[in-house]
PDB file of C-alpha atoms and ligand atoms in Angstrom:
ATOM      1  CA  MET A   1     -17.745  19.048  15.742  1.00  0.00           C
ATOM      2  CA  ALA A   2     -17.270  15.342  15.063  1.00  0.00           C
ATOM      3  CA  ARG A   3     -14.371  14.628  12.718  1.00  0.00           C
ATOM      4  CA  ARG A   4     -15.227  12.022  10.122  1.00  0.00           C
ATOM      5  CA  LEU A   5     -13.813  10.978   6.758  1.00  0.00           C
ATOM      6  CA  ASN A   6     -15.716   8.991   4.150  1.00  0.00           C
ATOM      7  CA  VAL A   7     -13.113   6.654   2.735  1.00  0.00           C
ATOM      8  CA  ALA A   8     -13.457   4.297  -0.226  1.00  0.00           C
ATOM      9  CA  VAL A   9     -11.362   1.307  -1.172  1.00  0.00           C
ATOM     10  CA  CYS A  10     -11.300   0.773  -4.947  1.00  0.00           C
ATOM     11  CA  GLN A  11     -10.242  -2.816  -5.531  1.00  0.00           C
ATOM     12  CA  THR A  12      -9.406  -3.763  -9.109  1.00  0.00           C
ATOM     13  CA  GLY A  13      -9.642  -7.089 -10.840  1.00  0.00           C
ATOM     14  CA  PRO A  14      -6.730  -8.290 -12.965  1.00  0.00           C
ATOM     15  CA  ILE A  15      -4.975  -5.864 -15.304  1.00  0.00           C
ATOM     16  CA  ALA A  16      -3.716  -7.569 -18.450  1.00  0.00           C
ATOM     17  CA  ARG A  17      -0.344  -6.694 -19.916  1.00  0.00           C
ATOM     18  CA  ALA A  18      -2.050  -5.764 -23.189  1.00  0.00           C
ATOM     19  CA  GLU A  19      -4.443  -3.293 -21.530  1.00  0.00           C
ATOM     20  CA  SER A  20      -3.545   0.282 -22.511  1.00  0.00           C
ATOM     21  CA  ARG A  21      -2.979   2.987 -19.878  1.00  0.00           C
ATOM     22  CA  ALA A  22      -6.025   4.801 -21.267  1.00  0.00           C
ATOM     23  CA  ASP A  23      -8.222   1.718 -20.711  1.00  0.00           C
ATOM     24  CA  VAL A  24      -6.907   1.196 -17.174  1.00  0.00           C
ATOM     25  CA  VAL A  25      -7.387   4.872 -16.299  1.00  0.00           C
ATOM     26  CA  ALA A  26     -10.976   4.665 -17.628  1.00  0.00           C
ATOM     27  CA  ARG A  27     -11.567   1.714 -15.252  1.00  0.00           C
ATOM     28  CA  LEU A  28     -10.128   3.674 -12.341  1.00  0.00           C
ATOM     29  CA  ILE A  29     -12.321   6.683 -13.167  1.00  0.00           C
ATOM     30  CA  ALA A  30     -15.408   4.436 -13.175  1.00  0.00           C
ATOM     31  CA  LEU A  31     -14.406   3.193  -9.710  1.00  0.00           C
ATOM     32  CA  LEU A  32     -13.872   6.775  -8.519  1.00  0.00           C
ATOM     33  CA  GLU A  33     -17.357   7.675  -9.783  1.00  0.00           C
ATOM     34  CA  THR A  34     -18.836   4.761  -7.831  1.00  0.00           C
ATOM     35  CA  ALA A  35     -16.900   5.907  -4.758  1.00  0.00           C
ATOM     36  CA  ALA A  36     -18.241   9.471  -5.199  1.00  0.00           C
ATOM     37  CA  ALA A  37     -21.798   8.168  -5.563  1.00  0.00           C
ATOM     38  CA  GLY A  38     -21.277   6.367  -2.242  1.00  0.00           C
ATOM     39  CA  GLY A  39     -20.304   9.655  -0.585  1.00  0.00           C
ATOM     40  CA  ALA A  40     -16.530   9.102  -0.522  1.00  0.00           C
ATOM     41  CA  GLU A  41     -14.148  12.015   0.017  1.00  0.00           C
ATOM     42  CA  LEU A  42     -10.981   9.937  -0.383  1.00  0.00           C
ATOM     43  CA  ALA A  43     -10.315   6.688  -2.277  1.00  0.00           C
ATOM     44  CA  VAL A  44      -7.395   4.270  -2.405  1.00  0.00           C
ATOM     45  CA  PHE A  45      -6.380   2.187  -5.438  1.00  0.00           C
ATOM     46  CA  PRO A  46      -4.040  -0.846  -5.419  1.00  0.00           C
ATOM     47  CA  GLU A  47      -0.264  -1.038  -5.680  1.00  0.00           C
ATOM     48  CA  MET A  48       0.871  -0.751  -9.330  1.00  0.00           C
ATOM     49  CA  ALA A  49      -2.701   0.070 -10.319  1.00  0.00           C
ATOM     50  CA  LEU A  50      -1.831   1.207 -13.855  1.00  0.00           C
ATOM     51  CA  THR A  51      -0.133  -1.961 -15.057  1.00  0.00           C
ATOM     52  CA  THR A  52      -0.010  -5.685 -14.660  1.00  0.00           C
ATOM     53  CA  PHE A  53       2.196  -6.911 -11.790  1.00  0.00           C
ATOM     54  CA  PHE A  54       5.244  -7.403 -14.039  1.00  0.00           C
ATOM     55  CA  PRO A  55       7.777  -8.392 -11.296  1.00  0.00           C
ATOM     56  CA  ARG A  56       6.376 -11.907 -11.719  1.00  0.00           C
ATOM     57  CA  TRP A  57       8.422 -12.024 -14.940  1.00  0.00           C
ATOM     58  CA  ASP A  58      12.135 -12.349 -15.625  1.00  0.00           C
ATOM     59  CA  LEU A  59      12.310  -9.509 -18.153  1.00  0.00           C
ATOM     60  CA  THR A  60      15.594  -8.346 -19.652  1.00  0.00           C
ATOM     61  CA  ASP A  61      14.651  -6.111 -22.594  1.00  0.00           C
ATOM     62  CA  PRO A  62      15.166  -2.520 -21.311  1.00  0.00           C
ATOM     63  CA  ASP A  63      12.444  -1.100 -23.590  1.00  0.00           C
ATOM     64  CA  GLU A  64       9.942  -3.701 -22.428  1.00  0.00           C
ATOM     65  CA  ILE A  65      10.762  -2.893 -18.794  1.00  0.00           C
ATOM     66  CA  ARG A  66      10.716   0.882 -19.304  1.00  0.00           C
ATOM     67  CA  ALA A  67       7.139   0.727 -20.595  1.00  0.00           C
ATOM     68  CA  PHE A  68       5.810  -0.084 -17.113  1.00  0.00           C
ATOM     69  CA  TYR A  69       7.055   3.168 -15.500  1.00  0.00           C
ATOM     70  CA  GLU A  70       5.600   6.679 -15.298  1.00  0.00           C
ATOM     71  CA  ARG A  71       8.026   9.558 -15.748  1.00  0.00           C
ATOM     72  CA  GLU A  72       5.442  12.180 -14.739  1.00  0.00           C
ATOM     73  CA  MET A  73       2.541  12.050 -12.307  1.00  0.00           C
ATOM     74  CA  PRO A  74       0.161  13.271 -13.514  1.00  0.00           C
ATOM     75  CA  GLY A  75       1.297  12.607 -17.070  1.00  0.00           C
ATOM     76  CA  PRO A  76      -0.646  12.631 -20.316  1.00  0.00           C
ATOM     77  CA  ASP A  77      -2.222   9.202 -19.649  1.00  0.00           C
ATOM     78  CA  THR A  78      -3.075   9.784 -15.999  1.00  0.00           C
ATOM     79  CA  ALA A  79      -4.233  13.431 -16.169  1.00  0.00           C
ATOM     80  CA  PRO A  80      -7.876  12.338 -16.750  1.00  0.00           C
ATOM     81  CA  LEU A  81      -7.883  10.609 -13.342  1.00  0.00           C
ATOM     82  CA  PHE A  82      -6.753  13.829 -11.632  1.00  0.00           C
ATOM     83  CA  ALA A  83      -9.401  15.755 -13.595  1.00  0.00           C
ATOM     84  CA  ALA A  84     -12.019  13.238 -12.430  1.00  0.00           C
ATOM     85  CA  ALA A  85     -10.919  13.783  -8.820  1.00  0.00           C
ATOM     86  CA  ARG A  86     -11.437  17.534  -9.293  1.00  0.00           C
ATOM     87  CA  ARG A  87     -14.849  17.030 -10.961  1.00  0.00           C
ATOM     88  CA  LEU A  88     -16.058  14.533  -8.342  1.00  0.00           C
ATOM     89  CA  LYS A  89     -14.310  16.209  -5.381  1.00  0.00           C
ATOM     90  CA  VAL A  90     -12.812  12.881  -4.323  1.00  0.00           C
ATOM     91  CA  GLY A  91      -9.117  12.648  -3.483  1.00  0.00           C
ATOM     92  CA  PHE A  92      -7.223   9.437  -4.114  1.00  0.00           C
ATOM     93  CA  ALA A  93      -4.066   7.443  -3.481  1.00  0.00           C
ATOM     94  CA  LEU A  94      -2.743   5.594  -6.522  1.00  0.00           C
ATOM     95  CA  GLY A  95       0.029   3.011  -6.677  1.00  0.00           C
ATOM     96  CA  TYR A  96       2.296   3.195  -9.741  1.00  0.00           C
ATOM     97  CA  CYS A  97       5.822   2.512 -10.988  1.00  0.00           C
ATOM     98  CA  GLU A  98       7.875   5.687 -10.744  1.00  0.00           C
ATOM     99  CA  SER A  99      10.912   6.556 -12.841  1.00  0.00           C
ATOM    100  CA  VAL A 100      12.695   9.718 -11.730  1.00  0.00           C
ATOM    101  CA  VAL A 101      16.054  11.388 -12.255  1.00  0.00           C
ATOM    102  CA  GLU A 102      17.650  11.897  -8.837  1.00  0.00           C
ATOM    103  CA  ASP A 103      21.317  12.272  -7.926  1.00  0.00           C
ATOM    104  CA  GLY A 104      22.090  12.547 -11.630  1.00  0.00           C
ATOM    105  CA  ARG A 105      20.737   9.101 -12.567  1.00  0.00           C
ATOM    106  CA  GLU A 106      17.498   7.337 -13.307  1.00  0.00           C
ATOM    107  CA  ARG A 107      15.962   5.757 -10.204  1.00  0.00           C
ATOM    108  CA  ARG A 108      12.926   3.484 -10.019  1.00  0.00           C
ATOM    109  CA  PHE A 109      10.550   3.211  -7.108  1.00  0.00           C
ATOM    110  CA  ASN A 110       7.300   1.426  -6.279  1.00  0.00           C
ATOM    111  CA  THR A 111       5.327   4.532  -5.388  1.00  0.00           C
ATOM    112  CA  MET A 112       1.936   5.791  -4.216  1.00  0.00           C
ATOM    113  CA  VAL A 113       0.798   9.355  -4.939  1.00  0.00           C
ATOM    114  CA  LEU A 114      -1.806  11.162  -2.848  1.00  0.00           C
ATOM    115  CA  ALA A 115      -4.077  13.676  -4.608  1.00  0.00           C
ATOM    116  CA  GLY A 116      -6.503  16.100  -2.984  1.00  0.00           C
ATOM    117  CA  ARG A 117     -10.178  16.718  -3.750  1.00  0.00           C
ATOM    118  CA  ASP A 118      -9.035  19.481  -6.096  1.00  0.00           C
ATOM    119  CA  GLY A 119      -6.990  16.988  -8.119  1.00  0.00           C
ATOM    120  CA  ALA A 120      -3.655  18.482  -6.990  1.00  0.00           C
ATOM    121  CA  VAL A 121      -0.779  16.295  -5.809  1.00  0.00           C
ATOM    122  CA  ILE A 122      -0.377  16.401  -2.016  1.00  0.00           C
ATOM    123  CA  GLY A 123       2.586  14.050  -1.677  1.00  0.00           C
ATOM    124  CA  ARG A 124       4.057  10.659  -2.395  1.00  0.00           C
ATOM    125  CA  TYR A 125       5.373   7.588  -0.618  1.00  0.00           C
ATOM    126  CA  ARG A 126       7.944   5.088  -1.913  1.00  0.00           C
ATOM    127  CA  LYS A 127       7.708   1.455  -0.790  1.00  0.00           C
ATOM    128  CA  MET A 128      10.227   0.811   1.967  1.00  0.00           C
ATOM    129  CA  HIS A 129      10.067  -2.989   2.204  1.00  0.00           C
ATOM    130  CA  VAL A 130      10.756  -4.215  -1.326  1.00  0.00           C
ATOM    131  CA  PRO A 131      10.455  -8.031  -1.272  1.00  0.00           C
ATOM    132  CA  GLY A 132      11.689 -10.748  -3.617  1.00  0.00           C
ATOM    133  CA  SER A 133      15.023 -10.936  -5.380  1.00  0.00           C
ATOM    134  CA  GLU A 134      16.966  -9.602  -8.364  1.00  0.00           C
ATOM    135  CA  ALA A 135      17.096 -12.946 -10.161  1.00  0.00           C
ATOM    136  CA  PRO A 136      14.932 -16.082 -10.040  1.00  0.00           C
ATOM    137  CA  GLU A 137      15.859 -18.489  -7.239  1.00  0.00           C
ATOM    138  CA  GLU A 138      15.455 -22.268  -7.254  1.00  0.00           C
ATOM    139  CA  GLY A 139      12.181 -23.410  -5.629  1.00  0.00           C
ATOM    140  CA  VAL A 140      10.984 -19.865  -4.995  1.00  0.00           C
ATOM    141  CA  THR A 141       8.059 -18.143  -6.745  1.00  0.00           C
ATOM    142  CA  VAL A 142       9.484 -15.648  -9.227  1.00  0.00           C
ATOM    143  CA  HIS A 143       9.087 -12.204  -7.652  1.00  0.00           C
ATOM    144  CA  LEU A 144      11.724  -9.811  -8.946  1.00  0.00           C
ATOM    145  CA  GLU A 145      10.737  -6.559  -7.304  1.00  0.00           C
ATOM    146  CA  ARG A 146      14.333  -5.980  -6.194  1.00  0.00           C
ATOM    147  CA  ARG A 147      15.480  -6.006  -9.801  1.00  0.00           C
ATOM    148  CA  TYR A 148      12.908  -3.438 -10.846  1.00  0.00           C
ATOM    149  CA  PHE A 149      12.754  -1.105  -7.806  1.00  0.00           C
ATOM    150  CA  GLU A 150      15.032   0.450  -5.208  1.00  0.00           C
ATOM    151  CA  PRO A 151      13.811   0.560  -1.598  1.00  0.00           C
ATOM    152  CA  GLY A 152      12.069   3.846  -0.833  1.00  0.00           C
ATOM    153  CA  ASN A 153      14.061   6.870   0.295  1.00  0.00           C
ATOM    154  CA  LEU A 154      11.305   9.124   1.637  1.00  0.00           C
ATOM    155  CA  GLY A 155      10.758   7.490   5.030  1.00  0.00           C
ATOM    156  CA  PHE A 156       7.183   7.270   6.300  1.00  0.00           C
ATOM    157  CA  PRO A 157       5.709  10.705   5.562  1.00  0.00           C
ATOM    158  CA  VAL A 158       2.309  11.836   6.824  1.00  0.00           C
ATOM    159  CA  PHE A 159       0.208  14.343   4.872  1.00  0.00           C
ATOM    160  CA  SER A 160      -2.778  16.490   5.742  1.00  0.00           C
ATOM    161  CA  PHE A 161      -5.856  15.622   3.693  1.00  0.00           C
ATOM    162  CA  GLU A 162      -8.707  17.992   4.550  1.00  0.00           C
ATOM    163  CA  GLY A 163      -7.196  18.213   8.042  1.00  0.00           C
ATOM    164  CA  VAL A 164      -6.922  14.414   8.450  1.00  0.00           C
ATOM    165  CA  ARG A 165      -3.391  13.027   8.834  1.00  0.00           C
ATOM    166  CA  ILE A 166      -2.825  10.391   6.155  1.00  0.00           C
ATOM    167  CA  GLY A 167       0.040   7.903   5.750  1.00  0.00           C
ATOM    168  CA  MET A 168       0.573   5.367   2.977  1.00  0.00           C
ATOM    169  CA  ALA A 169       2.089   1.897   2.704  1.00  0.00           C
ATOM    170  CA  ILE A 170       2.545  -0.515  -0.183  1.00  0.00           C
ATOM    171  CA  CYS A 171       1.928  -4.254  -0.136  1.00  0.00           C
ATOM    172  CA  ASN A 172       4.771  -6.005   1.725  1.00  0.00           C
ATOM    173  CA  ASP A 173       5.063  -2.921   3.989  1.00  0.00           C
ATOM    174  CA  ARG A 174       1.771  -4.000   5.559  1.00  0.00           C
ATOM    175  CA  ARG A 175       3.354  -7.112   7.075  1.00  0.00           C
ATOM    176  CA  TRP A 176       5.948  -5.109   9.069  1.00  0.00           C
ATOM    177  CA  PRO A 177       5.037  -3.628  12.457  1.00  0.00           C
ATOM    178  CA  GLU A 178       7.542  -0.813  11.915  1.00  0.00           C
ATOM    179  CA  THR A 179       5.419   0.583   9.080  1.00  0.00           C
ATOM    180  CA  TYR A 180       2.438   1.331  11.306  1.00  0.00           C
ATOM    181  CA  ARG A 181       4.523   2.392  14.296  1.00  0.00           C
ATOM    182  CA  MET A 182       6.577   4.878  12.244  1.00  0.00           C
ATOM    183  CA  LEU A 183       3.445   6.296  10.630  1.00  0.00           C
ATOM    184  CA  CYS A 184       1.698   6.462  13.994  1.00  0.00           C
ATOM    185  CA  LEU A 185       4.668   8.214  15.623  1.00  0.00           C
ATOM    186  CA  ASN A 186       4.578  10.662  12.698  1.00  0.00           C
ATOM    187  CA  GLY A 187       0.961  11.393  13.602  1.00  0.00           C
ATOM    188  CA  ALA A 188      -1.012   9.336  11.055  1.00  0.00           C
ATOM    189  CA  GLU A 189      -4.709   8.880  11.764  1.00  0.00           C
ATOM    190  CA  MET A 190      -5.373   6.781   8.664  1.00  0.00           C
ATOM    191  CA  VAL A 191      -3.105   4.560   6.576  1.00  0.00           C
ATOM    192  CA  LEU A 192      -3.912   3.886   2.911  1.00  0.00           C
ATOM    193  CA  ILE A 193      -2.489   0.634   1.540  1.00  0.00           C
ATOM    194  CA  GLY A 194      -2.383  -0.910  -1.930  1.00  0.00           C
ATOM    195  CA  TYR A 195      -1.280  -4.486  -2.622  1.00  0.00           C
ATOM    196  CA  ASN A 196      -0.693  -7.272  -5.188  1.00  0.00           C
ATOM    197  CA  THR A 197      -0.402 -10.545  -3.291  1.00  0.00           C
ATOM    198  CA  PRO A 198      -0.122 -13.935  -5.008  1.00  0.00           C
ATOM    199  CA  LEU A 199      -2.467 -16.587  -3.664  1.00  0.00           C
ATOM    200  CA  LEU A 200       0.197 -19.288  -3.895  1.00  0.00           C
ATOM    201  CA  LEU A 201       3.881 -19.182  -3.037  1.00  0.00           C
ATOM    202  CA  THR A 202       5.894 -22.241  -4.090  1.00  0.00           C
ATOM    203  CA  GLU A 203       8.257 -21.938  -1.134  1.00  0.00           C
ATOM    204  CA  THR A 204       5.674 -22.077   1.638  1.00  0.00           C
ATOM    205  CA  PRO A 205       3.091 -24.821   0.898  1.00  0.00           C
ATOM    206  CA  ARG A 206       2.468 -25.385   4.637  1.00  0.00           C
ATOM    207  CA  LEU A 207       1.212 -21.792   4.936  1.00  0.00           C
ATOM    208  CA  ALA A 208      -0.932 -21.886   1.781  1.00  0.00           C
ATOM    209  CA  HIS A 209      -4.247 -22.093   3.663  1.00  0.00           C
ATOM    210  CA  LEU A 210      -3.312 -18.965   5.669  1.00  0.00           C
ATOM    211  CA  ARG A 211      -2.872 -16.482   2.820  1.00  0.00           C
ATOM    212  CA  MET A 212      -5.977 -14.435   3.612  1.00  0.00           C
ATOM    213  CA  PHE A 213      -5.405 -14.734   7.378  1.00  0.00           C
ATOM    214  CA  HIS A 214      -1.855 -13.417   6.881  1.00  0.00           C
ATOM    215  CA  ASN A 215      -3.254 -10.604   4.751  1.00  0.00           C
ATOM    216  CA  HIS A 216      -5.649  -9.331   7.403  1.00  0.00           C
ATOM    217  CA  LEU A 217      -3.730 -10.281  10.567  1.00  0.00           C
ATOM    218  CA  PRO A 218      -0.913  -7.689  10.318  1.00  0.00           C
ATOM    219  CA  MET A 219      -3.251  -4.933   9.160  1.00  0.00           C
ATOM    220  CA  GLN A 220      -5.726  -5.564  12.001  1.00  0.00           C
ATOM    221  CA  ALA A 221      -2.861  -5.745  14.498  1.00  0.00           C
ATOM    222  CA  GLY A 222      -1.294  -2.603  12.995  1.00  0.00           C
ATOM    223  CA  ALA A 223      -4.569  -0.712  13.280  1.00  0.00           C
ATOM    224  CA  TYR A 224      -5.186  -1.879  16.850  1.00  0.00           C
ATOM    225  CA  GLN A 225      -1.664  -1.427  18.255  1.00  0.00           C
ATOM    226  CA  ASN A 226      -1.260   2.004  16.714  1.00  0.00           C
ATOM    227  CA  THR A 227      -4.893   3.114  16.919  1.00  0.00           C
ATOM    228  CA  VAL A 228      -5.148   4.133  13.275  1.00  0.00           C
ATOM    229  CA  TRP A 229      -7.724   3.572  10.547  1.00  0.00           C
ATOM    230  CA  ILE A 230      -6.597   1.420   7.625  1.00  0.00           C
ATOM    231  CA  ALA A 231      -8.051   1.332   4.116  1.00  0.00           C
ATOM    232  CA  ALA A 232      -6.457  -1.365   1.965  1.00  0.00           C
ATOM    233  CA  ALA A 233      -7.035  -2.009  -1.752  1.00  0.00           C
ATOM    234  CA  ALA A 234      -6.062  -5.255  -3.469  1.00  0.00           C
ATOM    235  CA  LYS A 235      -5.480  -6.086  -7.088  1.00  0.00           C
ATOM    236  CA  ALA A 236      -7.429  -9.343  -7.238  1.00  0.00           C
ATOM    237  CA  GLY A 237      -8.257 -12.307  -9.461  1.00  0.00           C
ATOM    238  CA  VAL A 238      -6.256 -14.247 -12.021  1.00  0.00           C
ATOM    239  CA  GLU A 239      -3.847 -11.816 -13.666  1.00  0.00           C
ATOM    240  CA  GLU A 240      -1.706 -13.149 -16.518  1.00  0.00           C
ATOM    241  CA  GLY A 241      -2.106 -16.681 -15.149  1.00  0.00           C
ATOM    242  CA  GLN A 242      -1.264 -15.789 -11.532  1.00  0.00           C
ATOM    243  CA  ALA A 243      -4.010 -15.735  -8.887  1.00  0.00           C
ATOM    244  CA  LEU A 244      -3.942 -12.638  -6.653  1.00  0.00           C
ATOM    245  CA  ILE A 245      -5.826 -12.612  -3.379  1.00  0.00           C
ATOM    246  CA  GLY A 246      -8.482  -9.967  -2.844  1.00  0.00           C
ATOM    247  CA  GLY A 247      -9.687  -9.237   0.659  1.00  0.00           C
ATOM    248  CA  SER A 248      -9.689  -5.438   0.303  1.00  0.00           C
ATOM    249  CA  CYS A 249     -10.946  -3.938   3.521  1.00  0.00           C
ATOM    250  CA  ILE A 250     -11.389  -1.000   5.866  1.00  0.00           C
ATOM    251  CA  ILE A 251     -10.215  -1.531   9.443  1.00  0.00           C
ATOM    252  CA  ALA A 252     -11.076   0.586  12.488  1.00  0.00           C
ATOM    253  CA  PRO A 253      -8.530   1.558  15.187  1.00  0.00           C
ATOM    254  CA  SER A 254     -10.161  -1.160  17.303  1.00  0.00           C
ATOM    255  CA  GLY A 255      -8.733  -3.727  14.874  1.00  0.00           C
ATOM    256  CA  GLU A 256     -12.190  -4.631  13.541  1.00  0.00           C
ATOM    257  CA  ILE A 257     -12.796  -5.028   9.811  1.00  0.00           C
ATOM    258  CA  VAL A 258     -15.748  -2.704   9.201  1.00  0.00           C
ATOM    259  CA  ALA A 259     -16.023  -3.189   5.417  1.00  0.00           C
ATOM    260  CA  LEU A 260     -14.809  -6.061   3.253  1.00  0.00           C
ATOM    261  CA  ALA A 261     -14.837  -6.622  -0.517  1.00  0.00           C
ATOM    262  CA  ASN A 262     -16.764  -9.697  -1.583  1.00  0.00           C
ATOM    263  CA  SER A 263     -15.422 -10.252  -5.098  1.00  0.00           C
ATOM    264  CA  LEU A 264     -12.188 -10.681  -7.030  1.00  0.00           C
ATOM    265  CA  GLY A 265     -13.078  -7.958  -9.522  1.00  0.00           C
ATOM    266  CA  ASP A 266     -13.445  -4.184  -9.753  1.00  0.00           C
ATOM    267  CA  GLU A 267     -15.351  -3.258  -6.585  1.00  0.00           C
ATOM    268  CA  VAL A 268     -15.781  -0.282  -4.272  1.00  0.00           C
ATOM    269  CA  ILE A 269     -16.392  -0.361  -0.523  1.00  0.00           C
ATOM    270  CA  VAL A 270     -17.038   2.800   1.498  1.00  0.00           C
ATOM    271  CA  HIS A 271     -17.036   3.559   5.210  1.00  0.00           C
ATOM    272  CA  ARG A 272     -17.607   6.706   7.238  1.00  0.00           C
ATOM    273  CA  ALA A 273     -14.558   6.717   9.496  1.00  0.00           C
ATOM    274  CA  ASP A 274     -15.106   8.314  12.895  1.00  0.00           C
ATOM    275  CA  LEU A 275     -11.744   9.870  13.753  1.00  0.00           C
ATOM    276  CA  ALA A 276     -12.632  10.117  17.437  1.00  0.00           C
ATOM    277  CA  MET A 277     -12.152   6.355  17.564  1.00  0.00           C
ATOM    278  CA  ASN A 278      -8.378   6.763  17.294  1.00  0.00           C
ATOM    279  CA  GLU A 279      -8.285   8.632  20.579  1.00  0.00           C
ATOM    280  CA  ASP A 280     -10.846   6.369  22.278  1.00  0.00           C
ATOM    281  CA  CYS A 281      -8.896   3.243  21.339  1.00  0.00           C
ATOM    282  CA  ALA A 282      -5.609   4.853  22.431  1.00  0.00           C
ATOM    283  CA  LYS A 283      -7.113   5.607  25.848  1.00  0.00           C
ATOM    284  CA  ALA A 284      -8.220   1.984  26.170  1.00  0.00           C
ATOM    285  CA  GLY A 285      -4.750   0.517  25.938  1.00  0.00           C
ATOM    286  CA  PHE A 286      -2.115   2.482  24.070  1.00  0.00           C
ATOM    287  CA  ASP A 287      -1.280   5.642  25.955  1.00  0.00           C
ATOM    288  CA  PHE A 288       2.131   6.068  24.328  1.00  0.00           C
ATOM    289  CA  ALA A 289       3.261   9.044  26.422  1.00  0.00           C
ATOM    290  CA  ARG A 290       2.613   7.136  29.612  1.00  0.00           C
ATOM    291  CA  TYR A 291       3.694   3.561  28.862  1.00  0.00           C
ATOM    292  CA  ARG A 292       6.023   3.357  25.852  1.00  0.00           C
ATOM    293  CA  ARG A 293       9.742   3.048  26.615  1.00  0.00           C
ATOM    294  CA  PRO A 294      11.542   4.159  23.432  1.00  0.00           C
ATOM    295  CA  ASP A 295      14.938   4.648  25.120  1.00  0.00           C
ATOM    296  CA  GLU A 296      14.849   1.100  26.472  1.00  0.00           C
ATOM    297  CA  TYR A 297      13.765  -0.338  23.117  1.00  0.00           C
ATOM    298  CA  ALA A 298      16.676   1.398  21.374  1.00  0.00           C
ATOM    299  CA  LEU A 299      19.192  -0.043  23.870  1.00  0.00           C
ATOM    300  CA  ILE A 300      17.734  -3.533  23.621  1.00  0.00           C
ATOM    301  CA  ALA A 301      17.685  -3.412  19.805  1.00  0.00           C
ATOM    302  CA  GLN A 302      21.322  -2.270  19.781  1.00  0.00           C
ATOM    303  CA  ALA A 303      22.353  -5.127  22.047  1.00  0.00           C
ATOM    304  CA  ALA A 304      20.335  -7.709  20.111  1.00  0.00           C
ATOM    305  CA  GLY A 305      21.782  -6.890  16.677  1.00  0.00           C
ATOM    306  CA  PRO A 306      19.924  -7.224  13.397  1.00  0.00           C
ATOM    307  CA  ARG A 307      18.086 -10.488  14.083  1.00  0.00           C
ATOM    308  CA  ARG A 308      16.741 -11.891  17.347  1.00  0.00           C
ATOM    309  CA  PRO A 309      19.033 -14.774  18.401  1.00  0.00           C
ATOM    310  CA  ALA A 310      17.511 -18.192  19.118  1.00  0.00           C
ATOM    311  CA  THR A 311      16.713 -18.666  22.812  1.00  0.00           C
ATOM    312  CA  ALA A 312      19.356 -20.831  24.481  1.00  0.00           C
ATOM    313  CA  GLY A 313      18.428 -24.042  26.322  1.00  0.00           C
TER     314      GLY A 313
HETATM  315  N1  LIG B 401       3.778  -6.947  -3.928  1.00  0.00           N
HETATM  316  C1  LIG B 401       4.219  -7.461  -2.775  1.00  0.00           C
HETATM  317  O1  LIG B 401       4.908  -6.802  -2.000  1.00  0.00           O
HETATM  318  N2  LIG B 401       3.900  -8.737  -2.547  1.00  0.00           N
HETATM  319  C2  LIG B 401       4.363  -9.477  -1.412  1.00  0.00           C
HETATM  320  C3  LIG B 401       4.643 -10.878  -1.891  1.00  0.00           C
HETATM  321  C4  LIG B 401       6.082 -11.010  -2.246  1.00  0.00           C
HETATM  322  C5  LIG B 401       4.250 -11.936  -0.974  1.00  0.00           C
HETATM  323  C6  LIG B 401       3.375  -9.429  -0.249  1.00  0.00           C
HETATM  324  O2  LIG B 401       3.829  -9.291   0.891  1.00  0.00           O
HETATM  325  O3  LIG B 401       2.174  -9.571  -0.439  1.00  0.00           O
END
């Protein structure tokens, strides 16, 4: 029997700092209902989908900062979303700010939770590539993710969702080839991504016209080179004075964008993903068992050190 998965991308428009968790969750439930009406079995929401993207601010008040994190998932505010998943029989991946006690101390991660069609938690992923800095830097757009989050410590896990192998990645992760390759080597057939990407970065004016190209390029390459499906949800529009790119999309293992959002607001796109395509595309060019040379790569990487040296001459 053909293996297919109806996947929805639930893009959100801006989320204001003043918006309550209850209001945001109500918006997410409305998106999940639209996804269900479109036949979706699984939906993905953006990175940090419950709050505004606060790492754009240089915050110092611990209480103010603490308010952005969830200590339970589901918790009292988010339980209605899990109940909606159960009612609608649509699983979801949700990006949020996680606060957890581990190793005897509070730790904070930029996290995505995966829930099944029964509303139960299947697993979670913690963002591995945490960009930005801990303090504002001269001439650089303020992006203080490294003050507010530790890099993830769960690796690149892959979970079974209704028999389909699902991996997750969060925003800056999508620019790194290692993300897709690790997930692919762990057996992922589909990667769910959430992101918050500013339209303008002060430090790179010469690349400003390429923001959307550089959004889709690594995801299309990642899908193609690792023969996986990708479903990627943006937070979009002008949020607290900062423009975030949209461009939410679903990408086939061929590298083609098969569905694309056409707004900067709350929007749902759905696609029926044919999971036989992964294998077909692998046969066409990426037979790992036959052509990859992992032992060689490891030796070369060891010899090269952390950063590729400039070519001499
Ligand atoms: N939230 C992110 O990880 N944003 C980064 C910014 C720093 C550019 C991104 O890669 O989109």
